[in-house]
Amino acid sequence: MSFTWKFTAREIAEKPELLAPGHRMCSGCGAAIVHRLVLKAVRGPTIVTHPTGCVEVTTAIYPYTSWRVPWVHTAFETAAANAAGIEAAFKALRRRGRLKYDHVDVMAFAGDGGTYDIGIQALSGALERGHDFLYVLYDNEAYMNTGIQRSGGTPLGAWTTTTPAGTKIPGKPEPRKPIEDIVVAHGVPYVATASPAHWMDLVVKARKGLEAKGPAFLHVIAPCPRGWRYESSKTIELSRLAVETCVFPLWECVDGEHKLSAPSKAIALKPDLKKPVVEYLKAQGRFSHLFTPEFERVIDEIQRVVDKRWYLLLKKCSV
Amino acid sequence: MSSYEKGWKEVSIAGVCWLPSTKYLTGDWSPYKPVRDKAKCNKCLLCHMYCPDGAVIWNSKAEDIEFNYNFCKGCGICANECPQGAIEIILK
């Protein structure tokens, strides 16, 4: 896959805002930043589909809509199936000569609930059938829209309303599901992780995903001030910390070959730069119960899980 | 709001939204707003990239950054991330 698109910050800033202001996402919302940046990477006519989730309910409150691209809302479990259907419909139209565009990009955005838990069978099916679409997972690590319930993406030890930290459990007892590895195992042409703090990396990866011939998957961390319990101005700081502590390393996988992206590669080459996971945990209120004598051991457990996954990733990238 | 909302007979099939959200101003959500020190700013545009609301606008004619206070929710990300420390969050 050859990739030639080059751009400057000014060119990106001059691109039209496809997610119009006036949406009702919370102040300091990470998902809003992710959507704005990913939509800066579109290369022509694009159709976007969304399952139920934070962004869906906040951008299309009747009678207002924030979408300046054709946009379809679908049920919680069917984001990927819907995107597959749109792509198949365009194929059929092209076959009959009824399509005036050379190419139409299809994007599906879904939250962690709509991907890790509810939407995984539709996603798996669409990846297996090989439809040409980009699936963007904006991961705020719980069902934030309905009030912070745990999902498959919630990390170990995090407080949520359905895994309350008390005397019995220290927040969520299980580590999060490695969704990227599940997608990589389907053998799709492009899989990547990104963080809005490294915005250029995110825009480039979104465009690479669109250009890939076949299904592409982009996993983006989207800190949530309400659910993660931190001050709204720290959104970007936290998404950067997640990369620096290797909780959320950045890499891409082209045709099954893993490659670390620049911010994570710097850590891989200079292990001193890797920050302890405590720095990431203490910035968030959802982990505040871990800093008591009762649950201190969970921090070590989190560090162990993060180190293990980082080690396995380095092996895959042969660093 | 109800004065310009359509009745059930005029509503499109499946209740498709028909007003742009730019008509819904979110600028009054927060008591805070950002102000920029033009002397310190080097126009790196990080504030534009990191704004969740698209409220930091690059005006290519004037070659300058503008805040759209109609939509700014006062989260303070721009002030927190500005490498020059040129943005300050103040009470409205």
Tab-separated table of C-alpha atoms in Angstrom, chain A residues 40-263:
chain	number	residue	atom	x	y	z
A	40	LYS	CA	-10.930	15.964	8.143
A	41	ALA	CA	-9.431	12.965	6.335
A	42	VAL	CA	-12.293	12.321	3.883
A	43	ARG	CA	-11.228	12.308	0.245
A	44	GLY	CA	-14.533	12.765	-1.606
A	45	PRO	CA	-18.169	11.719	-1.345
A	46	THR	CA	-18.632	9.951	1.978
A	47	ILE	CA	-21.512	8.306	3.800
A	48	VAL	CA	-21.353	7.937	7.561
A	49	THR	CA	-23.320	5.520	9.683
A	50	HIS	CA	-23.655	5.447	13.442
A	51	PRO	CA	-25.201	3.026	15.866
A	52	THR	CA	-26.737	4.254	19.090
A	53	GLY	CA	-24.194	5.891	21.344
A	54	CYS	CA	-23.057	9.195	22.781
A	55	VAL	CA	-22.332	10.813	19.447
A	56	GLU	CA	-25.511	9.598	17.782
A	57	VAL	CA	-27.818	10.949	20.465
A	58	THR	CA	-26.018	14.279	20.744
A	59	THR	CA	-25.658	15.122	17.057
A	60	ALA	CA	-29.173	14.313	15.897
A	61	ILE	CA	-31.579	15.674	18.481
A	62	TYR	CA	-34.766	16.412	16.571
A	63	PRO	CA	-35.080	18.765	14.703
A	64	TYR	CA	-31.348	19.581	14.718
A	65	THR	CA	-28.610	17.670	12.928
A	66	SER	CA	-24.862	18.302	13.059
A	67	TRP	CA	-23.989	16.221	10.017
A	68	ARG	CA	-22.825	17.863	6.833
A	69	VAL	CA	-22.327	14.471	5.182
A	70	PRO	CA	-25.078	11.937	4.435
A	71	TRP	CA	-25.593	10.177	7.717
A	72	VAL	CA	-27.581	7.090	8.688
A	73	HIS	CA	-28.496	6.113	12.203
A	74	THR	CA	-28.899	2.426	12.836
A	75	ALA	CA	-29.626	0.100	15.731
A	76	PHE	CA	-27.011	-0.516	18.400
A	77	GLU	CA	-25.783	-3.870	17.095
A	78	THR	CA	-25.718	-3.131	13.359
A	79	ALA	CA	-23.153	-0.408	12.576
A	80	ALA	CA	-20.925	-2.710	10.534
A	81	ALA	CA	-23.867	-4.516	8.896
A	82	ASN	CA	-25.305	-1.170	7.860
A	83	ALA	CA	-21.995	0.018	6.426
A	84	ALA	CA	-21.696	-3.290	4.552
A	85	GLY	CA	-25.188	-2.797	3.143
A	86	ILE	CA	-24.433	0.742	1.993
A	87	GLU	CA	-21.241	-0.433	0.291
A	88	ALA	CA	-23.060	-3.330	-1.395
A	89	ALA	CA	-25.798	-0.981	-2.597
A	90	PHE	CA	-23.199	1.272	-4.233
A	91	LYS	CA	-21.635	-1.746	-5.927
A	92	ALA	CA	-25.032	-2.705	-7.332
A	93	LEU	CA	-25.728	0.863	-8.520
A	94	ARG	CA	-22.336	1.060	-10.194
A	95	ARG	CA	-22.966	-2.245	-11.980
A	96	ARG	CA	-26.162	-0.764	-13.430
A	97	GLY	CA	-24.426	2.484	-14.366
A	98	ARG	CA	-26.585	4.583	-12.080
A	99	LEU	CA	-23.806	6.056	-9.934
A	100	LYS	CA	-22.402	9.440	-10.850
A	101	TYR	CA	-19.398	9.227	-8.501
A	102	ASP	CA	-16.262	7.211	-9.194
A	103	HIS	CA	-16.013	6.208	-5.611
A	104	VAL	CA	-18.029	6.669	-2.446
A	105	ASP	CA	-16.370	6.084	0.910
A	106	VAL	CA	-18.343	4.430	3.671
A	107	MET	CA	-17.500	5.069	7.296
A	108	ALA	CA	-19.001	3.505	10.375
A	109	PHE	CA	-18.410	5.100	13.751
A	110	ALA	CA	-19.252	3.197	16.902
A	111	GLY	CA	-18.532	3.473	20.582
A	112	ASP	CA	-17.017	0.758	22.692
A	113	GLY	CA	-20.414	-0.666	23.667
A	114	GLY	CA	-21.475	-0.897	20.040
A	115	THR	CA	-18.225	-2.636	19.114
A	116	TYR	CA	-16.837	-4.704	21.991
A	117	ASP	CA	-20.167	-6.081	23.183
A	118	ILE	CA	-23.283	-5.479	21.155
A	119	GLY	CA	-21.922	-4.959	17.645
A	120	ILE	CA	-19.186	-7.579	17.529
A	121	GLN	CA	-21.043	-10.193	15.490
A	122	ALA	CA	-22.048	-7.636	12.827
A	123	LEU	CA	-18.453	-6.346	12.771
A	124	SER	CA	-17.006	-9.836	12.509
A	125	GLY	CA	-19.395	-10.709	9.669
A	126	ALA	CA	-18.653	-7.540	7.701
A	127	LEU	CA	-14.881	-8.028	8.118
A	128	GLU	CA	-15.132	-11.634	6.976
A	129	ARG	CA	-17.175	-10.709	3.885
A	130	GLY	CA	-14.519	-8.121	3.039
A	131	HIS	CA	-16.668	-5.032	2.434
A	132	ASP	CA	-14.708	-1.885	1.630
A	133	PHE	CA	-15.405	0.436	4.571
A	134	LEU	CA	-13.680	2.164	7.461
A	135	TYR	CA	-14.844	1.286	10.952
A	136	VAL	CA	-13.870	3.828	13.595
A	137	LEU	CA	-14.180	2.746	17.203
A	138	TYR	CA	-14.176	5.762	19.535
A	139	ASP	CA	-13.393	4.146	22.829
A	140	ASN	CA	-14.541	5.952	25.970
A	141	GLU	CA	-14.308	2.700	27.896
A	142	ALA	CA	-17.883	2.362	29.208
A	143	TYR	CA	-21.499	2.993	28.223
A	144	MET	CA	-21.218	6.733	28.897
A	145	ASN	CA	-24.412	7.661	27.088
A	146	THR	CA	-26.671	5.778	29.504
A	147	GLY	CA	-24.705	6.668	32.630
A	148	ILE	CA	-21.323	4.911	32.890
A	149	GLN	CA	-22.111	1.195	32.843
A	150	ARG	CA	-19.215	-1.221	32.339
A	151	SER	CA	-18.504	-2.548	28.842
A	152	GLY	CA	-16.038	-5.035	27.413
A	153	GLY	CA	-13.722	-2.087	26.889
A	154	THR	CA	-13.642	-0.905	30.513
A	155	PRO	CA	-10.146	-1.406	31.943
A	156	LEU	CA	-9.273	-3.386	35.045
A	157	GLY	CA	-9.986	-1.581	38.318
A	158	ALA	CA	-12.167	1.175	36.858
A	159	TRP	CA	-15.171	2.332	38.800
A	160	THR	CA	-18.470	2.311	36.886
A	161	THR	CA	-22.047	2.307	38.134
A	162	THR	CA	-22.330	-1.434	37.469
A	163	THR	CA	-18.906	-2.272	38.927
A	164	PRO	CA	-18.927	0.011	41.964
A	165	ALA	CA	-15.778	0.025	44.035
A	166	GLY	CA	-16.599	-1.095	47.549
A	167	THR	CA	-15.502	-3.701	50.039
A	168	LYS	CA	-16.079	-6.669	47.707
A	169	ILE	CA	-14.651	-5.595	44.334
A	170	PRO	CA	-12.054	-2.960	43.373
A	171	GLY	CA	-14.019	-1.617	40.419
A	172	LYS	CA	-14.098	-3.789	37.329
A	173	PRO	CA	-12.424	-7.120	38.135
A	174	GLU	CA	-11.496	-8.030	34.530
A	175	PRO	CA	-9.045	-6.398	32.088
A	176	ARG	CA	-10.395	-5.030	28.816
A	177	LYS	CA	-10.958	-7.158	25.760
A	178	PRO	CA	-8.147	-6.815	23.152
A	179	ILE	CA	-10.506	-5.860	20.336
A	180	GLU	CA	-7.721	-4.844	17.900
A	181	ASP	CA	-6.208	-8.312	18.101
A	182	ILE	CA	-9.613	-9.843	17.389
A	183	VAL	CA	-9.916	-7.661	14.294
A	184	VAL	CA	-6.334	-8.391	13.198
A	185	ALA	CA	-7.156	-12.103	13.426
A	186	HIS	CA	-9.799	-11.617	10.716
A	187	GLY	CA	-6.970	-10.858	8.297
A	188	VAL	CA	-8.200	-7.415	7.221
A	189	PRO	CA	-5.911	-5.097	5.204
A	190	TYR	CA	-5.643	-2.237	7.699
A	191	VAL	CA	-5.944	-2.016	11.493
A	192	ALA	CA	-4.590	0.847	13.592
A	193	THR	CA	-4.844	2.457	16.994
A	194	ALA	CA	-4.733	6.229	17.407
A	195	SER	CA	-5.024	8.942	20.009
A	196	PRO	CA	-6.438	12.446	19.447
A	197	ALA	CA	-3.390	13.911	21.245
A	198	HIS	CA	-1.298	12.857	18.235
A	199	TRP	CA	-3.714	14.442	15.802
A	200	MET	CA	-1.584	14.195	12.668
A	201	ASP	CA	-1.084	10.490	13.239
A	202	LEU	CA	-4.857	10.110	13.665
A	203	VAL	CA	-5.711	11.987	10.446
A	204	VAL	CA	-3.111	10.026	8.459
A	205	LYS	CA	-4.392	6.724	9.808
A	206	ALA	CA	-8.003	7.632	9.012
A	207	ARG	CA	-7.012	8.398	5.414
A	208	LYS	CA	-4.989	5.183	5.152
A	209	GLY	CA	-8.047	3.309	6.389
A	210	LEU	CA	-10.211	4.918	3.716
A	211	GLU	CA	-7.684	4.141	0.998
A	212	ALA	CA	-7.262	0.507	2.029
A	213	LYS	CA	-8.951	-1.881	-0.384
A	214	GLY	CA	-11.208	-3.802	1.937
A	215	PRO	CA	-12.301	-3.384	5.525
A	216	ALA	CA	-10.237	-1.101	7.745
A	217	PHE	CA	-10.474	-0.687	11.492
A	218	LEU	CA	-9.366	2.305	13.527
A	219	HIS	CA	-9.376	2.141	17.319
A	220	VAL	CA	-9.213	5.630	18.846
A	221	ILE	CA	-9.130	6.422	22.532
A	222	ALA	CA	-11.693	9.097	23.469
A	223	PRO	CA	-11.406	10.252	27.084
A	224	CYS	CA	-14.716	11.144	28.719
A	225	PRO	CA	-14.653	13.845	31.426
A	226	ARG	CA	-17.934	12.666	32.978
A	227	GLY	CA	-17.237	8.955	33.060
A	228	TRP	CA	-13.526	9.035	33.794
A	229	ARG	CA	-14.048	11.695	36.465
A	230	TYR	CA	-11.533	14.371	35.544
A	231	GLU	CA	-11.635	18.055	34.739
A	232	SER	CA	-12.829	18.780	31.193
A	233	SER	CA	-9.608	20.585	30.186
A	234	LYS	CA	-7.501	17.429	30.677
A	235	THR	CA	-8.946	15.407	27.780
A	236	ILE	CA	-5.943	15.702	25.484
A	237	GLU	CA	-3.503	15.403	28.379
A	238	LEU	CA	-5.036	12.050	29.323
A	239	SER	CA	-5.090	10.715	25.784
A	240	ARG	CA	-1.385	11.578	25.604
A	241	LEU	CA	-0.691	9.961	28.998
A	242	ALA	CA	-2.414	6.773	27.837
A	243	VAL	CA	0.177	6.522	25.052
A	244	GLU	CA	3.123	7.474	27.263
A	245	THR	CA	2.261	4.860	29.897
A	246	CYS	CA	1.684	2.209	27.186
A	247	VAL	CA	-1.887	1.679	28.401
A	248	PHE	CA	-2.888	2.505	24.826
A	249	PRO	CA	0.118	2.049	22.519
A	250	LEU	CA	-0.092	3.353	18.959
A	251	TRP	CA	0.553	0.963	16.110
A	252	GLU	CA	-0.765	-0.031	12.745
A	253	CYS	CA	-1.094	-3.402	11.116
A	254	VAL	CA	-0.971	-3.472	7.320
A	255	ASP	CA	-1.825	-6.856	5.809
A	256	GLY	CA	-1.043	-8.630	9.054
A	257	GLU	CA	2.301	-6.947	9.669
A	258	HIS	CA	2.519	-4.894	12.855
A	259	LYS	CA	4.411	-1.617	12.957
A	260	LEU	CA	4.747	0.782	15.889
A	261	SER	CA	3.808	4.410	15.239
A	262	ALA	CA	6.234	7.222	16.072
A	263	PRO	CA	5.114	8.105	19.650
